[in-house]
Structure formats: C-alpha cells, structure tokens
Short mmCIF file of C-alpha atoms in Angstrom, two decimals:
data_model
loop_
_atom_site.label_atom_id
_atom_site.label_comp_id
_atom_site.label_asym_id
_atom_site.label_seq_id
_atom_site.Cartn_x
_atom_site.Cartn_y
_atom_site.Cartn_z
CA MET A 279 0.00 0.00 0.00
CA ASN A 280 1.40 3.40 -1.02
CA TYR A 281 0.06 6.95 -1.27
CA LEU A 282 -0.94 6.59 -4.93
CA MET A 283 -2.98 3.46 -4.22
CA SER A 284 -4.51 5.14 -1.17
CA ILE A 285 -5.62 8.13 -3.26
CA LEU A 286 -6.99 5.86 -6.00
CA MET A 287 -8.99 3.79 -3.52
CA GLY A 288 -10.27 6.98 -1.89
CA VAL A 289 -11.54 8.25 -5.25
CA ILE A 290 -13.19 4.91 -6.06
CA GLN A 291 -14.85 4.76 -2.63
CA GLY A 292 -16.11 8.33 -2.81
CA VAL A 293 -17.54 7.89 -6.31
CA ALA A 294 -18.97 4.39 -6.07
CA GLU A 295 -20.46 4.83 -2.59
CA PHE A 296 -22.90 7.51 -3.71
CA LEU A 297 -23.27 7.31 -7.48
CA PRO A 298 -25.82 4.59 -8.38
CA ILE A 299 -23.30 2.20 -9.94
CA SER A 300 -22.84 -0.40 -7.14
CA SER A 301 -19.48 -0.20 -5.39
CA SER A 302 -19.68 -3.86 -4.30
CA GLY A 303 -20.42 -4.97 -7.86
CA HIS A 304 -17.43 -3.08 -9.25
CA LEU A 305 -15.17 -4.49 -6.53
CA THR A 306 -16.28 -8.05 -7.38
CA LEU A 307 -15.65 -7.50 -11.10
CA PHE A 308 -12.20 -5.98 -10.50
CA GLN A 309 -11.22 -8.93 -8.33
CA ALA A 310 -12.54 -11.43 -10.87
CA PHE A 311 -10.99 -9.98 -14.03
CA PHE A 312 -7.84 -8.19 -12.85
CA SER A 313 -6.77 -10.41 -9.94
CA MET A 314 -7.06 -7.39 -7.69
CA GLU A 315 -6.17 -8.09 -4.07
CA ASN A 316 -9.02 -8.30 -1.61
CA MET A 317 -8.60 -5.05 0.31
CA GLU A 318 -11.03 -6.17 3.01
CA GLU A 319 -8.65 -9.00 3.90
CA THR A 320 -5.22 -7.44 3.35
CA HIS A 321 -6.02 -3.91 4.57
CA MET A 322 -9.12 -4.31 6.74
CA LEU A 323 -8.58 -1.11 8.72
CA PHE A 324 -8.13 0.87 5.51
CA THR A 325 -11.50 -0.25 4.12
CA VAL A 326 -13.14 0.66 7.45
CA LEU A 327 -11.57 4.12 7.36
CA LEU A 328 -12.64 4.66 3.75
CA HIS A 329 -16.26 4.04 4.76
CA PHE A 330 -15.72 6.48 7.62
CA GLY A 331 -14.53 9.05 5.06
CA THR A 332 -17.74 8.79 3.05
CA LEU A 333 -19.69 8.91 6.32
CA ILE A 334 -18.06 12.28 6.97
CA SER A 335 -19.16 13.56 3.57
CA VAL A 336 -22.82 12.69 4.33
CA CYS A 337 -22.54 14.47 7.68
CA ILE A 338 -21.11 17.58 6.00
CA VAL A 339 -23.82 17.79 3.33
CA TYR A 340 -26.71 17.05 5.70
CA TRP A 341 -25.34 18.40 8.99
CA ARG A 342 -28.42 20.52 9.69
CA ASP A 343 -30.73 17.52 9.25
CA ILE A 344 -28.51 15.38 11.47
CA VAL A 345 -28.39 17.99 14.26
CA ASP A 346 -32.18 18.39 14.11
CA MET A 347 -32.69 14.62 14.15
CA ILE A 348 -30.41 14.11 17.15
CA ARG A 349 -32.23 16.85 19.07
CA GLU A 350 -35.65 15.52 18.14
CA PHE A 351 -34.62 11.96 19.01
CA PHE A 352 -34.05 12.94 22.64
CA LEU A 353 -37.06 15.24 22.70
CA GLY A 354 -39.13 12.35 21.37
CA ILE A 355 -37.91 10.09 24.19
CA ARG A 356 -38.72 12.83 26.68
CA ALA A 357 -42.22 13.18 25.18
CA LEU A 358 -42.80 9.45 25.61
CA VAL A 359 -41.68 9.52 29.23
CA VAL A 360 -43.64 12.64 30.13
CA ARG A 361 -46.63 11.58 27.98
CA ASP A 362 -47.55 15.11 26.94
CA GLU A 363 -50.85 14.56 25.10
CA SER A 364 -51.10 18.24 24.12
CA ALA A 365 -47.89 18.15 22.09
CA GLY A 366 -49.73 17.67 18.80
CA LYS A 367 -48.21 16.33 15.58
CA PRO A 368 -44.47 15.57 15.86
CA PRO A 369 -42.11 17.84 13.88
CA ALA A 370 -40.62 16.68 10.57
CA ALA A 371 -37.18 15.90 12.05
CA ARG A 372 -38.75 13.61 14.67
CA ARG A 373 -40.79 11.82 12.02
CA MET A 374 -37.58 11.47 9.99
CA VAL A 375 -35.94 9.63 12.88
CA MET A 376 -38.91 7.26 13.09
CA LEU A 377 -38.90 6.66 9.32
CA ILE A 378 -35.16 5.88 9.30
CA ILE A 379 -35.53 3.43 12.19
CA VAL A 380 -38.32 1.63 10.30
CA ALA A 381 -36.30 1.64 7.06
CA THR A 382 -33.32 0.05 8.83
CA LEU A 383 -35.29 -2.97 10.09
CA PRO A 384 -35.17 -5.04 6.84
CA LEU A 385 -31.36 -5.02 7.03
CA PHE A 386 -31.49 -7.22 10.14
CA VAL A 387 -33.30 -9.89 8.11
CA MET A 388 -30.72 -9.80 5.31
CA ILE A 389 -27.84 -10.30 7.74
CA PHE A 390 -28.71 -14.01 7.83
CA PHE A 391 -28.31 -14.28 4.03
CA LYS A 392 -25.31 -11.97 3.59
CA ASP A 393 -22.58 -14.64 3.50
CA ALA A 394 -24.55 -16.92 1.15
CA LEU A 395 -25.30 -14.03 -1.21
CA GLU A 396 -21.68 -12.90 -1.29
CA ARG A 397 -20.52 -16.44 -2.11
CA PHE A 398 -23.04 -16.83 -4.93
CA PHE A 399 -22.33 -13.38 -6.34
CA SER A 400 -18.56 -13.77 -6.24
CA ASN A 401 -18.97 -14.91 -9.86
CA PRO A 402 -18.92 -12.03 -12.39
CA ILE A 403 -21.85 -13.42 -14.42
CA PRO A 404 -24.63 -12.93 -11.81
CA VAL A 405 -23.05 -9.61 -10.76
CA SER A 406 -23.18 -8.43 -14.38
CA CYS A 407 -26.86 -9.38 -14.55
CA MET A 408 -27.53 -7.35 -11.40
CA LEU A 409 -25.75 -4.34 -12.93
CA LEU A 410 -28.01 -4.63 -15.96
CA LEU A 411 -31.01 -4.77 -13.62
CA THR A 412 -29.73 -1.68 -11.80
CA GLY A 413 -29.62 0.08 -15.16
CA PHE A 414 -33.29 -0.68 -15.78
CA ILE A 415 -34.22 0.53 -12.28
CA LEU A 416 -32.43 3.83 -12.88
CA PHE A 417 -33.82 4.24 -16.40
CA PHE A 418 -37.44 3.93 -15.30
CA SER A 419 -36.99 6.03 -12.15
CA ASP A 420 -36.70 9.19 -14.24
CA ARG A 421 -39.97 8.38 -15.96
CA LEU A 422 -41.95 8.34 -12.74
CA ALA A 423 -44.21 11.29 -11.97
CA ARG A 424 -42.72 13.81 -9.57
CA GLY A 425 -43.93 13.10 -6.05
CA HIS A 426 -44.58 15.51 -3.21
CA LYS A 427 -44.08 13.41 -0.08
CA THR A 428 -41.57 14.61 2.52
CA ALA A 429 -40.80 13.71 6.12
CA LYS A 430 -44.05 15.46 7.10
CA ASN A 431 -46.35 13.06 5.24
CA ALA A 432 -44.33 9.98 4.26
CA THR A 433 -45.78 6.84 5.84
CA VAL A 434 -44.33 3.90 7.73
CA VAL A 435 -45.11 1.68 4.73
CA ASP A 436 -43.14 4.05 2.49
CA ALA A 437 -40.13 3.84 4.78
CA LEU A 438 -40.39 0.05 5.10
CA LEU A 439 -40.46 -0.45 1.32
CA VAL A 440 -37.49 1.86 0.78
CA GLY A 441 -35.74 -0.06 3.56
CA CYS A 442 -36.44 -3.31 1.70
CA ALA A 443 -34.74 -1.79 -1.35
CA GLN A 444 -31.71 -1.02 0.82
CA ALA A 445 -31.68 -4.58 2.15
CA VAL A 446 -31.80 -6.08 -1.35
CA ALA A 447 -28.85 -3.86 -2.29
CA ILE A 448 -26.61 -6.14 -0.21
CA ILE A 449 -26.46 -8.16 -3.44
CA PRO A 450 -23.33 -7.10 -5.39
CA GLY A 451 -24.37 -5.31 -8.57
CA ILE A 452 -27.50 -3.75 -7.05
CA SER A 453 -26.79 -0.11 -6.24
CA ARG A 454 -27.85 0.91 -2.73
CA SER A 455 -28.32 4.58 -3.60
CA GLY A 456 -29.92 3.76 -6.95
CA SER A 457 -32.43 1.28 -5.56
CA THR A 458 -33.38 3.34 -2.50
CA ILE A 459 -33.74 6.64 -4.37
CA SER A 460 -35.77 4.93 -7.09
CA ALA A 461 -37.95 3.21 -4.48
CA GLY A 462 -38.56 6.56 -2.83
CA MET A 463 -39.59 8.11 -6.14
CA LEU A 464 -41.90 5.14 -6.77
CA ARG A 465 -43.57 5.78 -3.41
CA GLY A 466 -44.18 9.41 -4.35
CA PHE A 467 -41.27 11.06 -2.55
CA ASP A 468 -40.21 14.53 -3.60
CA ARG A 469 -36.99 14.00 -5.57
CA ASP A 470 -34.84 16.02 -3.17
CA PHE A 471 -36.36 14.16 -0.22
CA ALA A 472 -35.79 10.80 -1.93
CA VAL A 473 -32.07 11.57 -2.21
CA ARG A 474 -31.85 13.00 1.32
CA PHE A 475 -33.70 10.05 2.85
CA SER A 476 -31.52 7.56 0.96
CA PHE A 477 -28.26 9.01 2.25
CA LEU A 478 -29.46 9.71 5.80
CA MET A 479 -30.91 6.20 6.16
CA SER A 480 -27.48 4.78 5.30
CA LEU A 481 -25.92 6.34 8.43
CA PRO A 482 -27.10 3.76 11.03
CA ALA A 483 -26.04 0.85 8.81
CA VAL A 484 -22.65 2.38 7.98
CA VAL A 485 -21.95 3.36 11.60
CA GLY A 486 -22.90 -0.09 12.87
CA ALA A 487 -20.87 -1.94 10.24
CA THR A 488 -17.89 0.40 10.75
CA LEU A 489 -17.81 -0.21 14.50
CA LEU A 490 -17.98 -4.00 14.05
CA GLU A 491 -15.28 -4.01 11.37
CA LEU A 492 -13.12 -1.63 13.39
CA LYS A 493 -13.18 -4.04 16.32
CA ASP A 494 -12.11 -6.91 14.03
CA ALA A 495 -9.36 -4.79 12.45
CA VAL A 496 -7.89 -3.59 15.74
CA THR A 497 -7.91 -7.07 17.28
CA ALA A 498 -6.29 -8.68 14.22
CA PRO A 499 -2.85 -10.31 14.66
CA ASN A 500 0.20 -8.06 14.16
CA PHE A 501 -1.98 -4.94 14.12
CA SER A 502 0.63 -2.67 15.69
CA GLU A 503 3.52 -3.94 13.57
CA GLN A 504 1.84 -4.02 10.16
CA VAL A 505 -0.95 -1.45 10.31
CA LEU A 506 0.17 1.44 12.51
CA PRO A 507 3.10 2.42 10.25
CA LEU A 508 0.62 2.75 7.35
CA LEU A 509 -1.78 5.09 9.17
CA PRO A 510 -0.51 8.26 7.38
CA VAL A 511 -1.10 6.51 4.04
CA TYR A 512 -4.56 5.40 5.15
CA LEU A 513 -5.53 8.89 6.32
CA VAL A 514 -4.78 10.35 2.89
CA GLY A 515 -7.29 7.93 1.40
CA VAL A 516 -9.86 8.90 4.06
CA VAL A 517 -9.55 12.59 3.20
CA VAL A 518 -9.83 11.86 -0.53
CA SER A 519 -12.90 9.65 -0.04
CA ALA A 520 -14.58 12.36 2.05
CA VAL A 521 -13.89 15.13 -0.49
CA VAL A 522 -14.87 13.04 -3.52
CA GLY A 523 -17.93 11.72 -1.67
CA TYR A 524 -19.07 15.27 -0.92
CA PHE A 525 -19.08 16.22 -4.61
CA ALA A 526 -20.63 12.87 -5.59
CA ILE A 527 -23.59 13.58 -3.28
CA ARG A 528 -23.97 17.04 -4.77
CA LEU A 529 -23.95 15.54 -8.27
CA VAL A 530 -26.63 12.98 -7.41
CA LYS A 531 -28.81 15.69 -5.83
CA SER A 532 -28.48 17.88 -8.91
CA LEU A 533 -29.19 15.13 -11.45
CA ALA A 534 -32.16 13.76 -9.50
CA ASP A 535 -33.70 17.22 -9.27
CA LYS A 536 -33.25 17.78 -13.01
CA GLY A 537 -34.78 14.41 -13.87
CA LYS A 538 -31.46 13.07 -15.20
CA PHE A 539 -30.83 10.48 -12.50
CA GLY A 540 -31.46 7.74 -15.08
CA ASN A 541 -28.40 8.78 -17.09
CA PHE A 542 -26.37 6.41 -14.92
CA ALA A 543 -28.38 3.57 -16.47
CA TYR A 544 -26.30 3.71 -19.65
CA TYR A 545 -23.10 3.28 -17.68
CA CYS A 546 -24.52 0.30 -15.74
CA TRP A 547 -25.73 -1.28 -18.99
CA ALA A 548 -22.35 -0.82 -20.66
CA VAL A 549 -20.35 -2.24 -17.74
CA GLY A 550 -22.88 -5.02 -17.17
CA ALA A 551 -22.92 -6.09 -20.82
CA VAL A 552 -19.13 -6.05 -21.24
CA SER A 553 -18.51 -7.91 -17.98
CA LEU A 554 -21.26 -10.44 -18.78
CA ILE A 555 -19.66 -11.28 -22.12
CA ALA A 556 -16.21 -11.42 -20.51
CA GLY A 557 -17.53 -13.62 -17.71
CA ILE A 558 -19.13 -16.07 -20.15
CA LEU A 559 -15.95 -16.24 -22.23
CA LYS A 560 -13.86 -16.79 -19.13
CA PHE A 561 -16.17 -19.58 -18.00
CA VAL A 562 -16.11 -21.27 -21.43
CA ILE A 563 -12.34 -20.97 -21.90
CA PHE A 564 -11.27 -22.04 -18.42
CA ALA A 565 -14.09 -24.52 -17.73
#
C-alpha cells in the first residue's frame, strides 16, 4: 500500500459509494478480471476508514438535518416519558428519525443471508446481470411522476419499502443509492427528499458496520507492527474519499432534481454487458 494506491482507492470509494453504480459490484468485477487483491482481507482497517470518510461527507452535506434529528430523538424520548398529550403532531425531524428506524429494520433480516449471497455473487456473471437490472431501475426512475411526499407526510409503509430496497442492495451489482432513491420516487417522494432520505438512512447501517469491522481490524494479529506504520497513508485515502464523496452527493442531488438520474443507467448497462460477455468467455475458456 502506497500513497498513490490510497488516493486511487479513496476516489473509487467516494464515487462508487454515492453514485448509483454499485461499489460492491465493481469491486467483485475488479477482483474477478484483474486479480485485484481483496482489500477487506489485506487492509481491513483501511476499508473501514474509507467508509468512515464517506460517512463524513454525508454528515457535512446534511449536517443541519442530522443535528435536528439528534435533538428531536431525545425530545421524542422525553415526550414518551412525560406523555404530553397536548404536544400535537411531531415535527418533521422527529418523524424522519422514526422513518429511518423503520427503514433500517429489513437489514437485520438480510444479515442471515449476507454470506450466502456474497458467495453466490462472487462470480462475475450474476453480478453483471444485477448491474443490468440496476440500469433498468435507474432508467425507469426518471420516468416516474414527480412526487410531493416529505418527512411530514411519508408513511411507515413508504419507509419500510425503501428499507427493503436497501436490504436487497446487499447483493453485489444492485446499487444501494440507486435502488433506494428509485424506491422513494416510486412511493411518491419529492426528488430532493428521496435523495436525502436515501443518504441519511445509510448512516445507522454504515456506523454499525464500521464499529464492528473496526473491532475486528484492531484485534487482528500483528496490528501494531503491520498497520500502525501505514496510518498516514490510510488517512490520505480517508480525506480523498470524504472530499470526492461530498461532490458525488452534490452531483446525485443535482441530477435527480433535473430528472437526469437515469443517465447512470447507460453506464450500468455498458459495464454489465461487457462484464457479462467477458464472464461467459472466461467460463467457457477455463471450464
């Protein structure tokens, strides 16, 4: 691992984490066709820190929403304890917290299938098919009527269905941002709210996964001898992933608002088709 590789991985993480092109699908294809080392095994702490970098970019873009949600979370607990029946309808930020909690629930179900799915989709052929499917999801999302739902009037069912889209995106080749934003649009979300809800709902999952992976990375053998000397190199990648992730979020917000979110479909179709053909040829030649 050197500074150039750290910068490159930071750029890839920042772009693929937020653009609807499936970061896990691209990683699987790179490993299959270019014998790329498995970064999650050889540099576990680095991959954890890269996810932390993109987490920072979400917090920067949506810091006002996050502050409001944290405040309303504790005010909501206080309201439950005090049982103030005259409080009236909860504010939008408090409803947002509730919607995100509901949307996170389907992920707990998919945890039981995660290892089996990753084994099956370690082959480039099914991953390529999922990229093609992602392309169709993105293509048709732009053709949906503009919705008007926000945190004020989105329902629990809306949040649960968008959460199901996030859970399905565990499959490599299915874009998390693409599927959740498209699901939000399908449920009548305002386009800006669909993007905002998609990225904010990723925070609990990313934070939870980061903490678990961080524990595994720190307790790994030879951590101090092999990893600590590389921390300056790792931190460069974190900064790059945060900066690139910030602009990637801005790009997605802009394209979704202009009705051009589906433009990413052509990229997914191109990569999916090329990798599908290459995967079939590889299977036939080396079978």
